[in-house]
Amino acid sequence: MPHVSTNGIQMYYEERGSGEPLVCIMGVTAPGGVWEAHAAEWSKHFRCILGDNRGVGQTDKPEGPYTSAMMADDYAGLMDQLGIKQARVVGCSLGSVIAQQLALRHPEKVKSMILMCTWARQDRFGLYTWQHMMKCKATMRPEDFMHYVQMLIFTKPWFDNDDCWNNMQQGLKDAATNPAPQPVHAMEAQAAAAITHNTIGELKNVQCPTLVIGGKDDVFTPKWMGEEVAATIPGADLHLYDNAGHAFHWECLSDFNPRTTEWLLKH
């Protein structure tokens, strides 16, 4: 399986499709394979690079703390190793703040970017939430931690849909039987990157076209966070879904995939 050496770690990635490159950066605790339902659409037009972030999946999991800048440099090195001079970038949650740093630290590498459920800085409520998530990871069985995460990212319409509910129950079973769950130290190290990320004074320097997208009912990264990012990045587009939360890209999949594909093709 493909690994590259970048920024002092061995980083795992997979590819889907062909064409101009699209680097996909997933959120906390999640490996790159979680992009599958979206990459299935994007890969019709782009060469999708799905990386496992530092601290998860088949990528190295060194002791933390990590920073969003450090993790952006991981992806800059991945692009160098793959001979990719410039790419479109899409990042989800923690992945979105890594994408911000990639655009700020390596502007020549980012053609355009989509920032999903993003933030420029955390407030006290956000800090409280991340601290509680770390405690849950350290003290709960994997399926119980997944239970908490599901409560944090999905909204009522998802719970009320039978198919979605059944998928959630399967997710709990998968978590309980996962032969290689993310280690506690690695989740805490990733959370540190989320907590300490602060680009509010730098986002005005972003040079690439940007789409900020999220859910209006997100309790994990409330809509003010995305609105602040969009207001700070020059010329950024903003779209927030009604009746959707942190996992809006699943809750609104039938709109999200074509909407983002169209935007990426234009930018």
PDB file of C-alpha atoms in Angstrom:
ATOM      1  CA  MET A   1       0.000   0.000   0.000  1.00  0.00           C
ATOM      2  CA  PRO A   2       1.290   3.520  -0.783  1.00  0.00           C
ATOM      3  CA  HIS A   3       3.164   5.432   1.871  1.00  0.00           C
ATOM      4  CA  VAL A   4       5.412   8.468   1.449  1.00  0.00           C
ATOM      5  CA  SER A   5       7.956  10.065   3.746  1.00  0.00           C
ATOM      6  CA  THR A   6       6.900  13.583   4.644  1.00  0.00           C
ATOM      7  CA  ASN A   7       7.722  15.958   7.487  1.00  0.00           C
ATOM      8  CA  GLY A   8       9.264  13.201   9.604  1.00  0.00           C
ATOM      9  CA  ILE A   9       6.460  10.633   9.262  1.00  0.00           C
ATOM     10  CA  GLN A  10       5.319   7.862   6.971  1.00  0.00           C
ATOM     11  CA  MET A  11       2.006   8.989   5.522  1.00  0.00           C
ATOM     12  CA  TYR A  12      -0.551   6.675   3.918  1.00  0.00           C
ATOM     13  CA  TYR A  13      -2.732   7.738   1.022  1.00  0.00           C
ATOM     14  CA  GLU A  14      -5.016   6.294  -1.624  1.00  0.00           C
ATOM     15  CA  GLU A  15      -6.029   7.601  -5.041  1.00  0.00           C
ATOM     16  CA  ARG A  16      -9.311   7.649  -6.922  1.00  0.00           C
ATOM     17  CA  GLY A  17      -9.885   8.786 -10.506  1.00  0.00           C
ATOM     18  CA  SER A  18      -7.723  10.830 -12.854  1.00  0.00           C
ATOM     19  CA  GLY A  19      -7.353  14.402 -14.038  1.00  0.00           C
ATOM     20  CA  GLU A  20      -6.237  17.479 -12.141  1.00  0.00           C
ATOM     21  CA  PRO A  21      -5.400  16.669  -8.507  1.00  0.00           C
ATOM     22  CA  LEU A  22      -7.843  17.127  -5.623  1.00  0.00           C
ATOM     23  CA  VAL A  23      -6.347  16.686  -2.151  1.00  0.00           C
ATOM     24  CA  CYS A  24      -8.964  15.560   0.395  1.00  0.00           C
ATOM     25  CA  ILE A  25      -8.191  16.140   4.098  1.00  0.00           C
ATOM     26  CA  MET A  26     -10.473  14.453   6.636  1.00  0.00           C
ATOM     27  CA  GLY A  27     -11.316  15.443  10.215  1.00  0.00           C
ATOM     28  CA  VAL A  28     -10.373  14.271  13.701  1.00  0.00           C
ATOM     29  CA  THR A  29     -10.281  10.491  14.294  1.00  0.00           C
ATOM     30  CA  ALA A  30     -11.206   9.754  10.648  1.00  0.00           C
ATOM     31  CA  PRO A  31      -9.000   8.114   7.984  1.00  0.00           C
ATOM     32  CA  GLY A  32      -9.063   9.209   4.366  1.00  0.00           C
ATOM     33  CA  GLY A  33     -11.362   6.360   3.383  1.00  0.00           C
ATOM     34  CA  VAL A  34     -14.255   8.239   4.997  1.00  0.00           C
ATOM     35  CA  TRP A  35     -14.289  10.390   1.842  1.00  0.00           C
ATOM     36  CA  GLU A  36     -15.471   7.440  -0.260  1.00  0.00           C
ATOM     37  CA  ALA A  37     -19.069   8.583  -0.874  1.00  0.00           C
ATOM     38  CA  HIS A  38     -17.830  12.001  -2.019  1.00  0.00           C
ATOM     39  CA  ALA A  39     -14.740  10.849  -3.872  1.00  0.00           C
ATOM     40  CA  ALA A  40     -16.973   8.530  -5.885  1.00  0.00           C
ATOM     41  CA  GLU A  41     -18.416  11.670  -7.489  1.00  0.00           C
ATOM     42  CA  TRP A  42     -15.317  13.895  -7.507  1.00  0.00           C
ATOM     43  CA  SER A  43     -13.158  11.152  -9.032  1.00  0.00           C
ATOM     44  CA  LYS A  44     -15.231  11.354 -12.223  1.00  0.00           C
ATOM     45  CA  HIS A  45     -13.451  14.646 -12.864  1.00  0.00           C
ATOM     46  CA  PHE A  46     -10.348  14.744 -10.646  1.00  0.00           C
ATOM     47  CA  ARG A  47      -7.447  12.686  -9.367  1.00  0.00           C
ATOM     48  CA  CYS A  48      -8.512  12.432  -5.730  1.00  0.00           C
ATOM     49  CA  ILE A  49      -5.758  12.024  -3.130  1.00  0.00           C
ATOM     50  CA  LEU A  50      -7.200  10.621   0.113  1.00  0.00           C
ATOM     51  CA  GLY A  51      -4.651  10.880   2.907  1.00  0.00           C
ATOM     52  CA  ASP A  52      -4.689   9.437   6.404  1.00  0.00           C
ATOM     53  CA  ASN A  53      -3.824  12.366   8.671  1.00  0.00           C
ATOM     54  CA  ARG A  54      -0.969  12.229  11.121  1.00  0.00           C
ATOM     55  CA  GLY A  55      -2.304  10.231  14.072  1.00  0.00           C
ATOM     56  CA  VAL A  56      -4.903   8.038  12.380  1.00  0.00           C
ATOM     57  CA  GLY A  57      -5.351   5.132  10.003  1.00  0.00           C
ATOM     58  CA  GLN A  58      -2.192   3.739   8.442  1.00  0.00           C
ATOM     59  CA  THR A  59      -0.170   6.941   8.865  1.00  0.00           C
ATOM     60  CA  ASP A  60       2.355   7.246  11.702  1.00  0.00           C
ATOM     61  CA  LYS A  61       0.997   8.291  15.085  1.00  0.00           C
ATOM     62  CA  PRO A  62       3.825  10.042  16.944  1.00  0.00           C
ATOM     63  CA  GLU A  63       3.352  11.610  20.339  1.00  0.00           C
ATOM     64  CA  GLY A  64       1.701  15.025  20.292  1.00  0.00           C
ATOM     65  CA  PRO A  65       0.698  17.659  20.486  1.00  0.00           C
ATOM     66  CA  TYR A  66       0.201  18.323  16.786  1.00  0.00           C
ATOM     67  CA  THR A  67      -0.589  21.686  15.206  1.00  0.00           C
ATOM     68  CA  SER A  68      -2.608  22.569  12.130  1.00  0.00           C
ATOM     69  CA  ALA A  69       0.559  24.072  10.615  1.00  0.00           C
ATOM     70  CA  MET A  70       2.477  20.837  11.201  1.00  0.00           C
ATOM     71  CA  MET A  71      -0.271  18.795   9.586  1.00  0.00           C
ATOM     72  CA  ALA A  72      -0.410  21.191   6.620  1.00  0.00           C
ATOM     73  CA  ASP A  73       3.306  20.639   6.103  1.00  0.00           C
ATOM     74  CA  ASP A  74       2.588  16.888   6.071  1.00  0.00           C
ATOM     75  CA  TYR A  75       0.333  17.443   3.059  1.00  0.00           C
ATOM     76  CA  ALA A  76       2.774  19.810   1.371  1.00  0.00           C
ATOM     77  CA  GLY A  77       5.360  17.037   1.577  1.00  0.00           C
ATOM     78  CA  LEU A  78       2.860  14.476   0.290  1.00  0.00           C
ATOM     79  CA  MET A  79       2.214  16.676  -2.740  1.00  0.00           C
ATOM     80  CA  ASP A  80       5.950  17.057  -3.335  1.00  0.00           C
ATOM     81  CA  GLN A  81       6.476  13.306  -3.150  1.00  0.00           C
ATOM     82  CA  LEU A  82       3.667  12.750  -5.663  1.00  0.00           C
ATOM     83  CA  GLY A  83       5.007  15.425  -8.005  1.00  0.00           C
ATOM     84  CA  ILE A  84       1.922  17.614  -7.553  1.00  0.00           C
ATOM     85  CA  LYS A  85       2.842  21.290  -7.893  1.00  0.00           C
ATOM     86  CA  GLN A  86      -0.672  22.611  -7.347  1.00  0.00           C
ATOM     87  CA  ALA A  87      -4.018  21.079  -6.383  1.00  0.00           C
ATOM     88  CA  ARG A  88      -7.539  21.863  -5.427  1.00  0.00           C
ATOM     89  CA  VAL A  89      -8.022  21.091  -1.736  1.00  0.00           C
ATOM     90  CA  VAL A  90     -11.089  20.107   0.264  1.00  0.00           C
ATOM     91  CA  GLY A  91     -10.954  19.796   4.036  1.00  0.00           C
ATOM     92  CA  CYS A  92     -13.553  18.672   6.568  1.00  0.00           C
ATOM     93  CA  SER A  93     -13.546  19.972  10.162  1.00  0.00           C
ATOM     94  CA  LEU A  94      -9.968  19.458  11.408  1.00  0.00           C
ATOM     95  CA  GLY A  95      -9.116  18.907   7.751  1.00  0.00           C
ATOM     96  CA  SER A  96     -10.474  22.350   6.931  1.00  0.00           C
ATOM     97  CA  VAL A  97      -8.097  24.112   9.295  1.00  0.00           C
ATOM     98  CA  ILE A  98      -5.223  22.041   7.885  1.00  0.00           C
ATOM     99  CA  ALA A  99      -6.345  23.264   4.448  1.00  0.00           C
ATOM    100  CA  GLN A 100      -6.317  26.865   5.698  1.00  0.00           C
ATOM    101  CA  GLN A 101      -2.732  26.463   6.833  1.00  0.00           C
ATOM    102  CA  LEU A 102      -1.760  24.794   3.559  1.00  0.00           C
ATOM    103  CA  ALA A 103      -3.103  27.805   1.648  1.00  0.00           C
ATOM    104  CA  LEU A 104      -1.348  30.239   4.005  1.00  0.00           C
ATOM    105  CA  ARG A 105       2.002  28.439   4.324  1.00  0.00           C
ATOM    106  CA  HIS A 106       2.211  27.068   0.778  1.00  0.00           C
ATOM    107  CA  PRO A 107      -0.001  29.373  -1.330  1.00  0.00           C
ATOM    108  CA  GLU A 108       1.546  28.243  -4.591  1.00  0.00           C
ATOM    109  CA  LYS A 109       0.300  24.702  -3.942  1.00  0.00           C
ATOM    110  CA  VAL A 110      -3.417  25.519  -3.535  1.00  0.00           C
ATOM    111  CA  LYS A 111      -5.463  26.367  -6.640  1.00  0.00           C
ATOM    112  CA  SER A 112      -8.755  26.586  -4.750  1.00  0.00           C
ATOM    113  CA  MET A 113     -10.223  25.120  -1.574  1.00  0.00           C
ATOM    114  CA  ILE A 114     -13.448  24.049   0.032  1.00  0.00           C
ATOM    115  CA  LEU A 115     -13.604  24.482   3.812  1.00  0.00           C
ATOM    116  CA  MET A 116     -16.268  22.294   5.437  1.00  0.00           C
ATOM    117  CA  CYS A 117     -17.540  22.980   8.989  1.00  0.00           C
ATOM    118  CA  THR A 118     -14.536  25.189   9.566  1.00  0.00           C
ATOM    119  CA  TRP A 119     -13.268  27.750  12.070  1.00  0.00           C
ATOM    120  CA  ALA A 120     -10.570  30.378  12.417  1.00  0.00           C
ATOM    121  CA  ARG A 121     -10.461  30.174  16.206  1.00  0.00           C
ATOM    122  CA  GLN A 122     -12.140  28.382  19.079  1.00  0.00           C
ATOM    123  CA  ASP A 123     -14.163  30.051  21.807  1.00  0.00           C
ATOM    124  CA  ARG A 124     -14.729  28.812  25.351  1.00  0.00           C
ATOM    125  CA  PHE A 125     -17.647  26.595  24.341  1.00  0.00           C
ATOM    126  CA  GLY A 126     -15.539  25.046  21.592  1.00  0.00           C
ATOM    127  CA  LEU A 127     -12.685  24.461  24.007  1.00  0.00           C
ATOM    128  CA  TYR A 128     -15.069  22.801  26.453  1.00  0.00           C
ATOM    129  CA  THR A 129     -16.379  20.538  23.702  1.00  0.00           C
ATOM    130  CA  TRP A 130     -12.921  19.413  22.567  1.00  0.00           C
ATOM    131  CA  GLN A 131     -11.827  18.822  26.162  1.00  0.00           C
ATOM    132  CA  HIS A 132     -14.880  16.655  26.785  1.00  0.00           C
ATOM    133  CA  MET A 133     -14.275  14.719  23.576  1.00  0.00           C
ATOM    134  CA  MET A 134     -10.729  13.926  24.721  1.00  0.00           C
ATOM    135  CA  LYS A 135     -12.040  12.704  28.075  1.00  0.00           C
ATOM    136  CA  CYS A 136     -14.601  10.524  26.310  1.00  0.00           C
ATOM    137  CA  LYS A 137     -11.927   8.987  24.109  1.00  0.00           C
ATOM    138  CA  ALA A 138      -9.759   8.220  27.129  1.00  0.00           C
ATOM    139  CA  THR A 139     -12.504   6.693  29.290  1.00  0.00           C
ATOM    140  CA  MET A 140     -15.091   5.124  26.970  1.00  0.00           C
ATOM    141  CA  ARG A 141     -15.239   1.907  24.993  1.00  0.00           C
ATOM    142  CA  PRO A 142     -14.873   2.620  21.254  1.00  0.00           C
ATOM    143  CA  GLU A 143     -18.570   2.065  20.580  1.00  0.00           C
ATOM    144  CA  ASP A 144     -19.535   4.438  23.396  1.00  0.00           C
ATOM    145  CA  PHE A 145     -17.180   7.092  22.042  1.00  0.00           C
ATOM    146  CA  MET A 146     -18.769   6.639  18.618  1.00  0.00           C
ATOM    147  CA  HIS A 147     -22.190   7.036  20.253  1.00  0.00           C
ATOM    148  CA  TYR A 148     -21.123  10.411  21.643  1.00  0.00           C
ATOM    149  CA  VAL A 149     -19.659  11.539  18.311  1.00  0.00           C
ATOM    150  CA  GLN A 150     -22.884  10.632  16.503  1.00  0.00           C
ATOM    151  CA  MET A 151     -24.852  12.758  18.964  1.00  0.00           C
ATOM    152  CA  LEU A 152     -22.462  15.640  18.293  1.00  0.00           C
ATOM    153  CA  ILE A 153     -22.493  15.598  14.493  1.00  0.00           C
ATOM    154  CA  PHE A 154     -25.985  14.522  13.376  1.00  0.00           C
ATOM    155  CA  THR A 155     -29.267  16.418  13.699  1.00  0.00           C
ATOM    156  CA  LYS A 156     -32.803  15.221  14.419  1.00  0.00           C
ATOM    157  CA  PRO A 157     -33.860  14.510  10.801  1.00  0.00           C
ATOM    158  CA  TRP A 158     -30.996  12.015  10.518  1.00  0.00           C
ATOM    159  CA  PHE A 159     -32.083  10.194  13.671  1.00  0.00           C
ATOM    160  CA  ASP A 160     -35.677  10.099  12.428  1.00  0.00           C
ATOM    161  CA  ASN A 161     -34.776   8.452   9.114  1.00  0.00           C
ATOM    162  CA  ASP A 162     -34.852   4.650   9.387  1.00  0.00           C
ATOM    163  CA  ASP A 163     -32.018   4.025   6.924  1.00  0.00           C
ATOM    164  CA  CYS A 164     -29.813   6.610   8.593  1.00  0.00           C
ATOM    165  CA  TRP A 165     -30.625   5.219  12.021  1.00  0.00           C
ATOM    166  CA  ASN A 166     -29.680   1.724  10.885  1.00  0.00           C
ATOM    167  CA  ASN A 167     -26.393   3.047   9.492  1.00  0.00           C
ATOM    168  CA  MET A 168     -25.664   4.637  12.858  1.00  0.00           C
ATOM    169  CA  GLN A 169     -26.271   1.345  14.630  1.00  0.00           C
ATOM    170  CA  GLN A 170     -23.929  -0.386  12.213  1.00  0.00           C
ATOM    171  CA  GLY A 171     -21.351   2.288  12.976  1.00  0.00           C
ATOM    172  CA  LEU A 172     -21.520   1.402  16.658  1.00  0.00           C
ATOM    173  CA  LYS A 173     -20.983  -2.286  15.851  1.00  0.00           C
ATOM    174  CA  ASP A 174     -18.058  -1.466  13.576  1.00  0.00           C
ATOM    175  CA  ALA A 175     -16.461   0.649  16.291  1.00  0.00           C
ATOM    176  CA  ALA A 176     -16.807  -2.181  18.798  1.00  0.00           C
ATOM    177  CA  THR A 177     -15.022  -4.642  16.509  1.00  0.00           C
ATOM    178  CA  ASN A 178     -12.424  -2.328  14.938  1.00  0.00           C
ATOM    179  CA  PRO A 179      -9.148  -4.265  15.207  1.00  0.00           C
ATOM    180  CA  ALA A 180      -7.037  -1.085  15.208  1.00  0.00           C
ATOM    181  CA  PRO A 181      -8.848   1.844  16.851  1.00  0.00           C
ATOM    182  CA  GLN A 182      -7.120   5.205  16.996  1.00  0.00           C
ATOM    183  CA  PRO A 183      -4.903   5.357  20.109  1.00  0.00           C
ATOM    184  CA  VAL A 184      -5.895   7.817  22.804  1.00  0.00           C
ATOM    185  CA  HIS A 185      -2.623   9.757  22.551  1.00  0.00           C
ATOM    186  CA  ALA A 186      -3.141  10.267  18.813  1.00  0.00           C
ATOM    187  CA  MET A 187      -6.685  11.566  19.182  1.00  0.00           C
ATOM    188  CA  GLU A 188      -5.515  13.943  21.915  1.00  0.00           C
ATOM    189  CA  ALA A 189      -2.681  15.121  19.676  1.00  0.00           C
ATOM    190  CA  GLN A 190      -5.105  15.817  16.818  1.00  0.00           C
ATOM    191  CA  ALA A 191      -7.485  17.599  19.195  1.00  0.00           C
ATOM    192  CA  ALA A 192      -4.610  19.828  20.302  1.00  0.00           C
ATOM    193  CA  ALA A 193      -4.208  20.941  16.676  1.00  0.00           C
ATOM    194  CA  ALA A 194      -7.904  21.821  16.541  1.00  0.00           C
ATOM    195  CA  ILE A 195      -7.883  23.681  19.852  1.00  0.00           C
ATOM    196  CA  THR A 196      -4.778  25.780  19.184  1.00  0.00           C
ATOM    197  CA  HIS A 197      -5.607  26.654  15.572  1.00  0.00           C
ATOM    198  CA  ASN A 198      -5.976  30.416  15.216  1.00  0.00           C
ATOM    199  CA  THR A 199      -5.741  32.076  11.808  1.00  0.00           C
ATOM    200  CA  ILE A 200      -8.158  34.946  12.365  1.00  0.00           C
ATOM    201  CA  GLY A 201      -5.397  37.484  11.738  1.00  0.00           C
ATOM    202  CA  GLU A 202      -4.030  35.687   8.672  1.00  0.00           C
ATOM    203  CA  LEU A 203      -7.015  34.601   6.588  1.00  0.00           C
ATOM    204  CA  LYS A 204      -7.100  37.992   4.859  1.00  0.00           C
ATOM    205  CA  ASN A 205      -3.942  36.806   3.094  1.00  0.00           C
ATOM    206  CA  VAL A 206      -5.569  33.765   1.454  1.00  0.00           C
ATOM    207  CA  GLN A 207      -5.087  34.157  -2.292  1.00  0.00           C
ATOM    208  CA  CYS A 208      -7.127  31.275  -3.738  1.00  0.00           C
ATOM    209  CA  PRO A 209     -10.868  30.964  -4.460  1.00  0.00           C
ATOM    210  CA  THR A 210     -12.575  29.530  -1.383  1.00  0.00           C
ATOM    211  CA  LEU A 211     -15.955  27.977  -0.629  1.00  0.00           C
ATOM    212  CA  VAL A 212     -16.986  27.803   3.040  1.00  0.00           C
ATOM    213  CA  ILE A 213     -19.791  25.291   3.494  1.00  0.00           C
ATOM    214  CA  GLY A 214     -21.560  23.835   6.524  1.00  0.00           C
ATOM    215  CA  GLY A 215     -24.807  23.299   8.416  1.00  0.00           C
ATOM    216  CA  LYS A 216     -26.834  25.953  10.218  1.00  0.00           C
ATOM    217  CA  ASP A 217     -27.580  23.583  13.117  1.00  0.00           C
ATOM    218  CA  ASP A 218     -23.991  22.460  13.727  1.00  0.00           C
ATOM    219  CA  VAL A 219     -23.404  22.318  17.497  1.00  0.00           C
ATOM    220  CA  PHE A 220     -19.756  21.233  17.185  1.00  0.00           C
ATOM    221  CA  THR A 221     -18.592  24.071  14.941  1.00  0.00           C
ATOM    222  CA  PRO A 222     -21.490  26.569  15.127  1.00  0.00           C
ATOM    223  CA  LYS A 223     -22.377  28.566  12.044  1.00  0.00           C
ATOM    224  CA  TRP A 224     -20.753  31.741  13.366  1.00  0.00           C
ATOM    225  CA  MET A 225     -17.405  30.033  12.915  1.00  0.00           C
ATOM    226  CA  GLY A 226     -17.939  29.407   9.214  1.00  0.00           C
ATOM    227  CA  GLU A 227     -19.462  32.851   8.733  1.00  0.00           C
ATOM    228  CA  GLU A 228     -16.403  34.427  10.341  1.00  0.00           C
ATOM    229  CA  VAL A 229     -14.030  32.498   8.071  1.00  0.00           C
ATOM    230  CA  ALA A 230     -16.008  33.404   4.969  1.00  0.00           C
ATOM    231  CA  ALA A 231     -16.137  37.071   5.979  1.00  0.00           C
ATOM    232  CA  THR A 232     -12.375  37.164   6.531  1.00  0.00           C
ATOM    233  CA  ILE A 233     -11.139  35.418   3.370  1.00  0.00           C
ATOM    234  CA  PRO A 234     -11.305  37.839   0.430  1.00  0.00           C
ATOM    235  CA  GLY A 235     -14.065  36.909  -2.009  1.00  0.00           C
ATOM    236  CA  ALA A 236     -15.002  33.651  -0.267  1.00  0.00           C
ATOM    237  CA  ASP A 237     -18.295  31.975  -1.108  1.00  0.00           C
ATOM    238  CA  LEU A 238     -20.520  30.770   1.751  1.00  0.00           C
ATOM    239  CA  HIS A 239     -23.269  28.158   1.780  1.00  0.00           C
ATOM    240  CA  LEU A 240     -24.956  26.905   4.963  1.00  0.00           C
ATOM    241  CA  TYR A 241     -27.600  24.166   4.802  1.00  0.00           C
ATOM    242  CA  ASP A 242     -30.873  24.411   6.715  1.00  0.00           C
ATOM    243  CA  ASN A 243     -31.664  21.611   9.186  1.00  0.00           C
ATOM    244  CA  ALA A 244     -28.148  20.141   9.006  1.00  0.00           C
ATOM    245  CA  GLY A 245     -25.288  19.785  11.447  1.00  0.00           C
ATOM    246  CA  HIS A 246     -21.591  18.969  11.494  1.00  0.00           C
ATOM    247  CA  ALA A 247     -22.170  15.964   9.240  1.00  0.00           C
ATOM    248  CA  PHE A 248     -24.100  18.086   6.733  1.00  0.00           C
ATOM    249  CA  HIS A 249     -22.156  16.458   3.883  1.00  0.00           C
ATOM    250  CA  TRP A 250     -23.917  13.197   4.750  1.00  0.00           C
ATOM    251  CA  GLU A 251     -27.244  14.712   5.729  1.00  0.00           C
ATOM    252  CA  CYS A 252     -27.361  16.704   2.460  1.00  0.00           C
ATOM    253  CA  LEU A 253     -25.373  14.299   0.296  1.00  0.00           C
ATOM    254  CA  SER A 254     -27.658  14.554  -2.740  1.00  0.00           C
ATOM    255  CA  ASP A 255     -27.031  18.320  -2.914  1.00  0.00           C
ATOM    256  CA  PHE A 256     -23.505  18.445  -1.499  1.00  0.00           C
ATOM    257  CA  ASN A 257     -21.864  16.207  -4.093  1.00  0.00           C
ATOM    258  CA  PRO A 258     -23.128  18.021  -7.215  1.00  0.00           C
ATOM    259  CA  ARG A 259     -22.787  21.460  -5.598  1.00  0.00           C
ATOM    260  CA  THR A 260     -19.159  20.952  -4.656  1.00  0.00           C
ATOM    261  CA  THR A 261     -18.339  19.238  -7.956  1.00  0.00           C
ATOM    262  CA  GLU A 262     -19.738  22.208  -9.891  1.00  0.00           C
ATOM    263  CA  TRP A 263     -17.791  24.659  -7.735  1.00  0.00           C
ATOM    264  CA  LEU A 264     -14.542  22.719  -8.117  1.00  0.00           C
ATOM    265  CA  LEU A 265     -14.933  22.541 -11.892  1.00  0.00           C
ATOM    266  CA  LYS A 266     -15.366  26.334 -11.995  1.00  0.00           C
ATOM    267  CA  HIS A 267     -12.418  26.981  -9.697  1.00  0.00           C
TER     268      HIS A 267
END
